[in-house]
Amino acid sequence: MTNKSSCLVSAIFSVLLVQLLFSPSSSLQPLAFDDSSVYETFLQCLESYLSPHDQISNLVFTSTNSSYTSVLQAYKRNARFNSDLKPLIIVTPTSIPHVQYAVLCTRRIGYRLRIRSGGHDFEGLSYVSDSPFFLIDMSNLRSIEVNIETNSAWVQSGAILGEVYYAIWEKSKVHGFPAGVCPTVAVGGHFSGGGYGNMMRKFGLSVDHIVDAQIVDANGDLLDRKSMGEGLFWAIRGGGGASFGIVISYKIELVEVPETVTVFQVESNPDEGLADFVYRWQVVAPTTSNDLFMRLHFSHPITTQLEVSIQALYLGKADDVVSLLSKDFPELGLKRQDCTEMSWIESVLWYASLNYRSSPKVLLDSDTNSAKRKSDFVVNPVSREGLGDILKRVAGQLQFSMAFSPHGGEMSEIPASSSPFPHRAGNLYKIEYVGNWNEAGEKAERAVMTQLRRMYSFMAPLVSKNPRRAYLNYRDLDIGKMSHGKGYRSYEEGKVYGMKYFHGNFDRLVKVKTEVDPANFFRDEQSIPTLPMKL
C-alpha cells in the first residue's frame, strides 16, 4: 500500500470512528438522567476546568433557578417560540474560556448545543429545539474595540448592531460600517449569514469587510484566521457560523462615509399607475449611482389602502440626489423638500424608524414581537403585468408586507465565490416577505403564515429558479430542513435548502464542515451537513 493510500484509509477510519462515537445512536447521546442529574454532571465537568474565582452560579442556570426565565427571555426576540421546548441548561459565559469549557462539557455528556447571540433567528433555531439541549447565550460577550488609526474594530458576537454603530460614531463622525438597518440584531448571526444593509450597493455586505475572526471549535480550541485556515474563515463569513463552531468575535474593516448624507421617503400616488411606477423603480434602482440605495416597500395597513413607498439613503448631499433622479427616475418626482440632510449616524436612526434628532444612545435599546420572514431573488425584470398582479395580491392582504432591496453597484463586482453568500452579479433585487404580529395565540400566527405562504407560492414564476434562491438570515424552514431521525446529518436533505441559500458554494461549505466538525456536533434543522462516507 502506498503512503497516499495508507493516509486515505487512516483518514476514513478516523472520521468513521468520530461519527460512531457521536452519532445519534451513540452512548454519548443524552443519558437517562433527570434534569438535576444532568445539571450536577455538567457542573462537575465545568468545575474541573474553572478557577475558584469563577462564580458558577452566575454562569449556569436551570429551570429551578429563579433567574432562569428572565435569562431565557432576555434575548428571545421572537415571541413565536415562547411555548416551545426550553433548554435544560443555559450558560452565560463572561469570558472566552467559559465558552470553551461549555463546549467540552456539553459534548462530554452528549447533549445538543444551541448558540444565541441576539435571538432574532426567524425560526428560533438559536434557542429552541425538538429534543433536549443546552443553550449558550453570548450576550455577555459584547465588547467593541474601535481603532480609527487602522480603520478597524474587533466586535464580539453578543454586541448588537446599534452598539457597533454607536461605538464607531463615538470615535469618528466620518466612519461607518455596512450592516443591517435593525439596530437590535446581534453581530453573531448577522455577520455569519452575510449582513445586508443600506450601504451594500456602495460597499457590499458586512462579510466583505471581515478581515479576521475568533471561533471556538468542536474540540474547544480557540482559533483565529491563521490557525483556523482560509477554508473555515471563508465559511463563517456568510455560511452560518453555528454550523462550524461558536464565533467569539470578528475583526471588521470600517468604511469612510461623508459628513453629510441624505434620506428621503416618497409614497407613490395609487391613482397614477402603480405598476408603471414599480417597473421604473425596477429598472433604475439596481443601475443608478452606487451612492444611492432605494428600498421599495408594499404594505396594506388595516385602516388605509395599499401603500407603495421608497425609502432611500444617498451618500451625499440633497441637491445632488435630486439632480441625479431628475435624470434617472423623473417619474419619482423627487423635490428638494422631500429630502433631509443629516449625519450617517442620524441616518441609522432614521432608517430604524427612530427619532433621528434624539441621542444615538437609543440604538442600544431592544425589542420583541412575533415575526416570520421569507425571501426571494429576482434575476429577470418582472413585466408590468406581473407587477400589477403582485400589487393586486398585496392589496388583498392585511397581515404582511413586502420589501424590495436593489442590488447592482458593488454587489455586482464581488465574485459569488468570495464568500458563501452567492447572490451577487445577475441579481436585480431581493424580496423580503414580512410578517409581524403582536397578538398571542395560534390563530394570529396561522393567519400571517397562510398569507405569507400563499404570496410566496404566487411569486414562483417571477423569481429565480433552479434553484429558487433564499437569504440565510431570513431563515425559513418551509424551504427544507433536516430530519431529527437522521441526526441532522443527511447530505441529501441538507442539499435541498443548502442550494437555495448558497447555490454553487454549498458543496464547498459541506467540505469545510466535514473537515472541521466530522462528528456533526454543531447542528440544527438547517445546518451544513457533513459528507456521506463512501467506502
PDB file of C-alpha atoms in Angstrom, residues 127-279:
ATOM      1  CA  TYR A 127     -32.708  28.937  21.203  1.00  0.00           C
ATOM      2  CA  VAL A 128     -35.330  26.232  20.594  1.00  0.00           C
ATOM      3  CA  SER A 129     -35.094  22.573  19.599  1.00  0.00           C
ATOM      4  CA  ASP A 130     -37.251  19.492  19.209  1.00  0.00           C
ATOM      5  CA  SER A 131     -35.011  17.460  21.546  1.00  0.00           C
ATOM      6  CA  PRO A 132     -33.250  18.168  24.887  1.00  0.00           C
ATOM      7  CA  PHE A 133     -30.485  20.733  24.540  1.00  0.00           C
ATOM      8  CA  PHE A 134     -28.231  23.250  26.251  1.00  0.00           C
ATOM      9  CA  LEU A 135     -28.078  26.921  25.315  1.00  0.00           C
ATOM     10  CA  ILE A 136     -25.019  29.161  25.250  1.00  0.00           C
ATOM     11  CA  ASP A 137     -26.131  32.776  25.476  1.00  0.00           C
ATOM     12  CA  MET A 138     -23.429  35.082  24.114  1.00  0.00           C
ATOM     13  CA  SER A 139     -24.992  38.348  25.308  1.00  0.00           C
ATOM     14  CA  ASN A 140     -22.265  38.986  27.900  1.00  0.00           C
ATOM     15  CA  LEU A 141     -19.577  38.811  25.226  1.00  0.00           C
ATOM     16  CA  ARG A 142     -20.303  42.126  23.534  1.00  0.00           C
ATOM     17  CA  SER A 143     -17.131  44.205  23.680  1.00  0.00           C
ATOM     18  CA  ILE A 144     -16.311  46.539  20.781  1.00  0.00           C
ATOM     19  CA  GLU A 145     -12.794  47.910  20.273  1.00  0.00           C
ATOM     20  CA  VAL A 146     -12.607  50.567  17.560  1.00  0.00           C
ATOM     21  CA  ASN A 147      -9.250  51.657  16.164  1.00  0.00           C
ATOM     22  CA  ILE A 148      -9.655  54.596  13.808  1.00  0.00           C
ATOM     23  CA  GLU A 149      -5.936  54.668  13.014  1.00  0.00           C
ATOM     24  CA  THR A 150      -6.215  51.250  11.379  1.00  0.00           C
ATOM     25  CA  ASN A 151      -9.821  51.733  10.185  1.00  0.00           C
ATOM     26  CA  SER A 152     -10.805  48.572  12.024  1.00  0.00           C
ATOM     27  CA  ALA A 153     -12.681  47.204  15.026  1.00  0.00           C
ATOM     28  CA  TRP A 154     -12.882  43.937  16.950  1.00  0.00           C
ATOM     29  CA  VAL A 155     -16.530  43.181  17.678  1.00  0.00           C
ATOM     30  CA  GLN A 156     -17.754  40.312  19.847  1.00  0.00           C
ATOM     31  CA  SER A 157     -20.729  38.231  18.746  1.00  0.00           C
ATOM     32  CA  GLY A 158     -23.065  39.328  21.529  1.00  0.00           C
ATOM     33  CA  ALA A 159     -22.892  43.007  20.557  1.00  0.00           C
ATOM     34  CA  ILE A 160     -25.912  44.362  18.702  1.00  0.00           C
ATOM     35  CA  LEU A 161     -25.553  46.436  15.549  1.00  0.00           C
ATOM     36  CA  GLY A 162     -26.750  49.557  17.317  1.00  0.00           C
ATOM     37  CA  GLU A 163     -23.856  49.228  19.753  1.00  0.00           C
ATOM     38  CA  VAL A 164     -21.426  48.779  16.871  1.00  0.00           C
ATOM     39  CA  TYR A 165     -22.680  51.892  15.100  1.00  0.00           C
ATOM     40  CA  TYR A 166     -22.641  53.878  18.333  1.00  0.00           C
ATOM     41  CA  ALA A 167     -19.078  52.801  19.181  1.00  0.00           C
ATOM     42  CA  ILE A 168     -17.855  53.830  15.727  1.00  0.00           C
ATOM     43  CA  TRP A 169     -19.681  57.173  15.966  1.00  0.00           C
ATOM     44  CA  GLU A 170     -18.069  57.887  19.348  1.00  0.00           C
ATOM     45  CA  LYS A 171     -14.632  57.617  17.712  1.00  0.00           C
ATOM     46  CA  SER A 172     -15.310  59.188  14.312  1.00  0.00           C
ATOM     47  CA  LYS A 173     -18.075  61.107  12.538  1.00  0.00           C
ATOM     48  CA  VAL A 174     -16.826  60.073   9.086  1.00  0.00           C
ATOM     49  CA  HIS A 175     -16.583  56.311   9.548  1.00  0.00           C
ATOM     50  CA  GLY A 176     -19.281  53.685   9.425  1.00  0.00           C
ATOM     51  CA  PHE A 177     -19.894  50.043   8.647  1.00  0.00           C
ATOM     52  CA  PRO A 178     -22.133  48.366   6.042  1.00  0.00           C
ATOM     53  CA  ALA A 179     -24.598  46.245   8.004  1.00  0.00           C
ATOM     54  CA  GLY A 180     -28.300  45.943   8.774  1.00  0.00           C
ATOM     55  CA  VAL A 181     -30.918  48.582   9.470  1.00  0.00           C
ATOM     56  CA  CYS A 182     -32.313  46.831  12.558  1.00  0.00           C
ATOM     57  CA  PRO A 183     -30.120  48.032  15.455  1.00  0.00           C
ATOM     58  CA  THR A 184     -31.114  45.229  17.850  1.00  0.00           C
ATOM     59  CA  VAL A 185     -29.826  42.390  15.653  1.00  0.00           C
ATOM     60  CA  ALA A 186     -26.623  40.922  17.085  1.00  0.00           C
ATOM     61  CA  VAL A 187     -23.322  40.615  15.280  1.00  0.00           C
ATOM     62  CA  GLY A 188     -23.022  36.825  15.684  1.00  0.00           C
ATOM     63  CA  GLY A 189     -25.929  35.893  13.454  1.00  0.00           C
ATOM     64  CA  HIS A 190     -25.940  38.935  11.184  1.00  0.00           C
ATOM     65  CA  PHE A 191     -22.311  38.736  10.101  1.00  0.00           C
ATOM     66  CA  SER A 192     -22.170  34.956   9.820  1.00  0.00           C
ATOM     67  CA  GLY A 193     -25.197  34.990   7.496  1.00  0.00           C
ATOM     68  CA  GLY A 194     -23.950  37.691   5.144  1.00  0.00           C
ATOM     69  CA  GLY A 195     -25.016  41.045   6.545  1.00  0.00           C
ATOM     70  CA  TYR A 196     -27.379  43.012   4.301  1.00  0.00           C
ATOM     71  CA  GLY A 197     -27.560  46.771   4.733  1.00  0.00           C
ATOM     72  CA  ASN A 198     -28.458  50.037   3.032  1.00  0.00           C
ATOM     73  CA  MET A 199     -24.845  50.753   2.007  1.00  0.00           C
ATOM     74  CA  MET A 200     -24.385  47.447   0.198  1.00  0.00           C
ATOM     75  CA  ARG A 201     -24.545  48.984  -3.285  1.00  0.00           C
ATOM     76  CA  LYS A 202     -21.579  51.168  -2.314  1.00  0.00           C
ATOM     77  CA  PHE A 203     -19.558  48.810  -0.124  1.00  0.00           C
ATOM     78  CA  GLY A 204     -21.023  45.310  -0.390  1.00  0.00           C
ATOM     79  CA  LEU A 205     -22.085  43.230   2.614  1.00  0.00           C
ATOM     80  CA  SER A 206     -20.758  43.034   6.157  1.00  0.00           C
ATOM     81  CA  VAL A 207     -18.868  39.840   5.273  1.00  0.00           C
ATOM     82  CA  ASP A 208     -16.974  41.685   2.559  1.00  0.00           C
ATOM     83  CA  HIS A 209     -15.295  43.724   5.303  1.00  0.00           C
ATOM     84  CA  ILE A 210     -14.342  40.997   7.787  1.00  0.00           C
ATOM     85  CA  VAL A 211     -10.579  40.525   7.957  1.00  0.00           C
ATOM     86  CA  ASP A 212     -10.164  38.211  10.961  1.00  0.00           C
ATOM     87  CA  ALA A 213     -12.229  36.238  13.451  1.00  0.00           C
ATOM     88  CA  GLN A 214     -12.085  34.096  16.576  1.00  0.00           C
ATOM     89  CA  ILE A 215     -14.010  30.835  16.843  1.00  0.00           C
ATOM     90  CA  VAL A 216     -14.244  28.005  19.360  1.00  0.00           C
ATOM     91  CA  ASP A 217     -14.435  24.711  17.508  1.00  0.00           C
ATOM     92  CA  ALA A 218     -15.929  21.344  18.499  1.00  0.00           C
ATOM     93  CA  ASN A 219     -12.708  20.438  20.315  1.00  0.00           C
ATOM     94  CA  GLY A 220     -12.943  23.524  22.491  1.00  0.00           C
ATOM     95  CA  ASP A 221      -9.964  25.156  20.768  1.00  0.00           C
ATOM     96  CA  LEU A 222      -9.857  28.915  20.214  1.00  0.00           C
ATOM     97  CA  LEU A 223      -8.825  29.688  16.642  1.00  0.00           C
ATOM     98  CA  ASP A 224      -8.089  32.891  14.743  1.00  0.00           C
ATOM     99  CA  ARG A 225      -7.892  33.324  10.981  1.00  0.00           C
ATOM    100  CA  LYS A 226      -4.348  31.986  10.792  1.00  0.00           C
ATOM    101  CA  SER A 227      -4.945  28.908  12.925  1.00  0.00           C
ATOM    102  CA  MET A 228      -8.405  28.071  11.558  1.00  0.00           C
ATOM    103  CA  GLY A 229      -7.249  28.264   7.942  1.00  0.00           C
ATOM    104  CA  GLU A 230      -8.772  30.061   4.985  1.00  0.00           C
ATOM    105  CA  GLY A 231     -11.426  27.387   4.406  1.00  0.00           C
ATOM    106  CA  LEU A 232     -13.123  27.839   7.770  1.00  0.00           C
ATOM    107  CA  PHE A 233     -12.573  31.600   7.693  1.00  0.00           C
ATOM    108  CA  TRP A 234     -14.373  31.697   4.341  1.00  0.00           C
ATOM    109  CA  ALA A 235     -17.227  29.535   5.661  1.00  0.00           C
ATOM    110  CA  ILE A 236     -18.102  31.661   8.701  1.00  0.00           C
ATOM    111  CA  ARG A 237     -18.447  34.779   6.562  1.00  0.00           C
ATOM    112  CA  GLY A 238     -21.895  34.023   5.174  1.00  0.00           C
ATOM    113  CA  GLY A 239     -22.271  30.268   5.663  1.00  0.00           C
ATOM    114  CA  GLY A 240     -23.778  30.449   9.147  1.00  0.00           C
ATOM    115  CA  GLY A 241     -21.235  30.317  11.960  1.00  0.00           C
ATOM    116  CA  ALA A 242     -23.276  27.973  14.151  1.00  0.00           C
ATOM    117  CA  SER A 243     -22.667  25.062  11.753  1.00  0.00           C
ATOM    118  CA  PHE A 244     -18.930  25.209  12.412  1.00  0.00           C
ATOM    119  CA  GLY A 245     -18.416  26.381  15.978  1.00  0.00           C
ATOM    120  CA  ILE A 246     -19.053  29.344  18.231  1.00  0.00           C
ATOM    121  CA  VAL A 247     -17.826  32.601  16.727  1.00  0.00           C
ATOM    122  CA  ILE A 248     -16.450  34.757  19.534  1.00  0.00           C
ATOM    123  CA  SER A 249     -15.616  37.890  17.569  1.00  0.00           C
ATOM    124  CA  TYR A 250     -14.998  39.407  14.173  1.00  0.00           C
ATOM    125  CA  LYS A 251     -12.419  41.956  13.130  1.00  0.00           C
ATOM    126  CA  ILE A 252     -14.086  44.353  10.713  1.00  0.00           C
ATOM    127  CA  GLU A 253     -12.734  46.936   8.314  1.00  0.00           C
ATOM    128  CA  LEU A 254     -14.508  50.284   8.664  1.00  0.00           C
ATOM    129  CA  VAL A 255     -15.593  52.361   5.687  1.00  0.00           C
ATOM    130  CA  GLU A 256     -15.450  56.108   5.197  1.00  0.00           C
ATOM    131  CA  VAL A 257     -18.785  57.919   4.982  1.00  0.00           C
ATOM    132  CA  PRO A 258     -19.400  61.562   4.044  1.00  0.00           C
ATOM    133  CA  GLU A 259     -20.091  64.131   6.748  1.00  0.00           C
ATOM    134  CA  THR A 260     -23.487  64.721   5.155  1.00  0.00           C
ATOM    135  CA  VAL A 261     -25.838  62.065   3.818  1.00  0.00           C
ATOM    136  CA  THR A 262     -29.395  62.423   2.550  1.00  0.00           C
ATOM    137  CA  VAL A 263     -32.517  60.393   3.262  1.00  0.00           C
ATOM    138  CA  PHE A 264     -35.989  60.534   1.790  1.00  0.00           C
ATOM    139  CA  GLN A 265     -39.232  58.606   1.776  1.00  0.00           C
ATOM    140  CA  VAL A 266     -41.633  59.116  -1.105  1.00  0.00           C
ATOM    141  CA  GLU A 267     -45.017  57.464  -1.498  1.00  0.00           C
ATOM    142  CA  SER A 268     -46.488  56.774  -4.903  1.00  0.00           C
ATOM    143  CA  ASN A 269     -49.935  58.074  -5.761  1.00  0.00           C
ATOM    144  CA  PRO A 270     -52.189  54.986  -6.096  1.00  0.00           C
ATOM    145  CA  ASP A 271     -54.178  56.757  -8.828  1.00  0.00           C
ATOM    146  CA  GLU A 272     -51.182  57.231 -11.121  1.00  0.00           C
ATOM    147  CA  GLY A 273     -50.248  53.759 -12.375  1.00  0.00           C
ATOM    148  CA  LEU A 274     -48.535  51.862  -9.567  1.00  0.00           C
ATOM    149  CA  ALA A 275     -47.353  49.073 -11.846  1.00  0.00           C
ATOM    150  CA  ASP A 276     -45.598  51.565 -14.136  1.00  0.00           C
ATOM    151  CA  PHE A 277     -44.028  53.264 -11.122  1.00  0.00           C
ATOM    152  CA  VAL A 278     -42.706  49.966  -9.716  1.00  0.00           C
ATOM    153  CA  TYR A 279     -41.453  48.918 -13.150  1.00  0.00           C
TER     154      TYR A 279
END
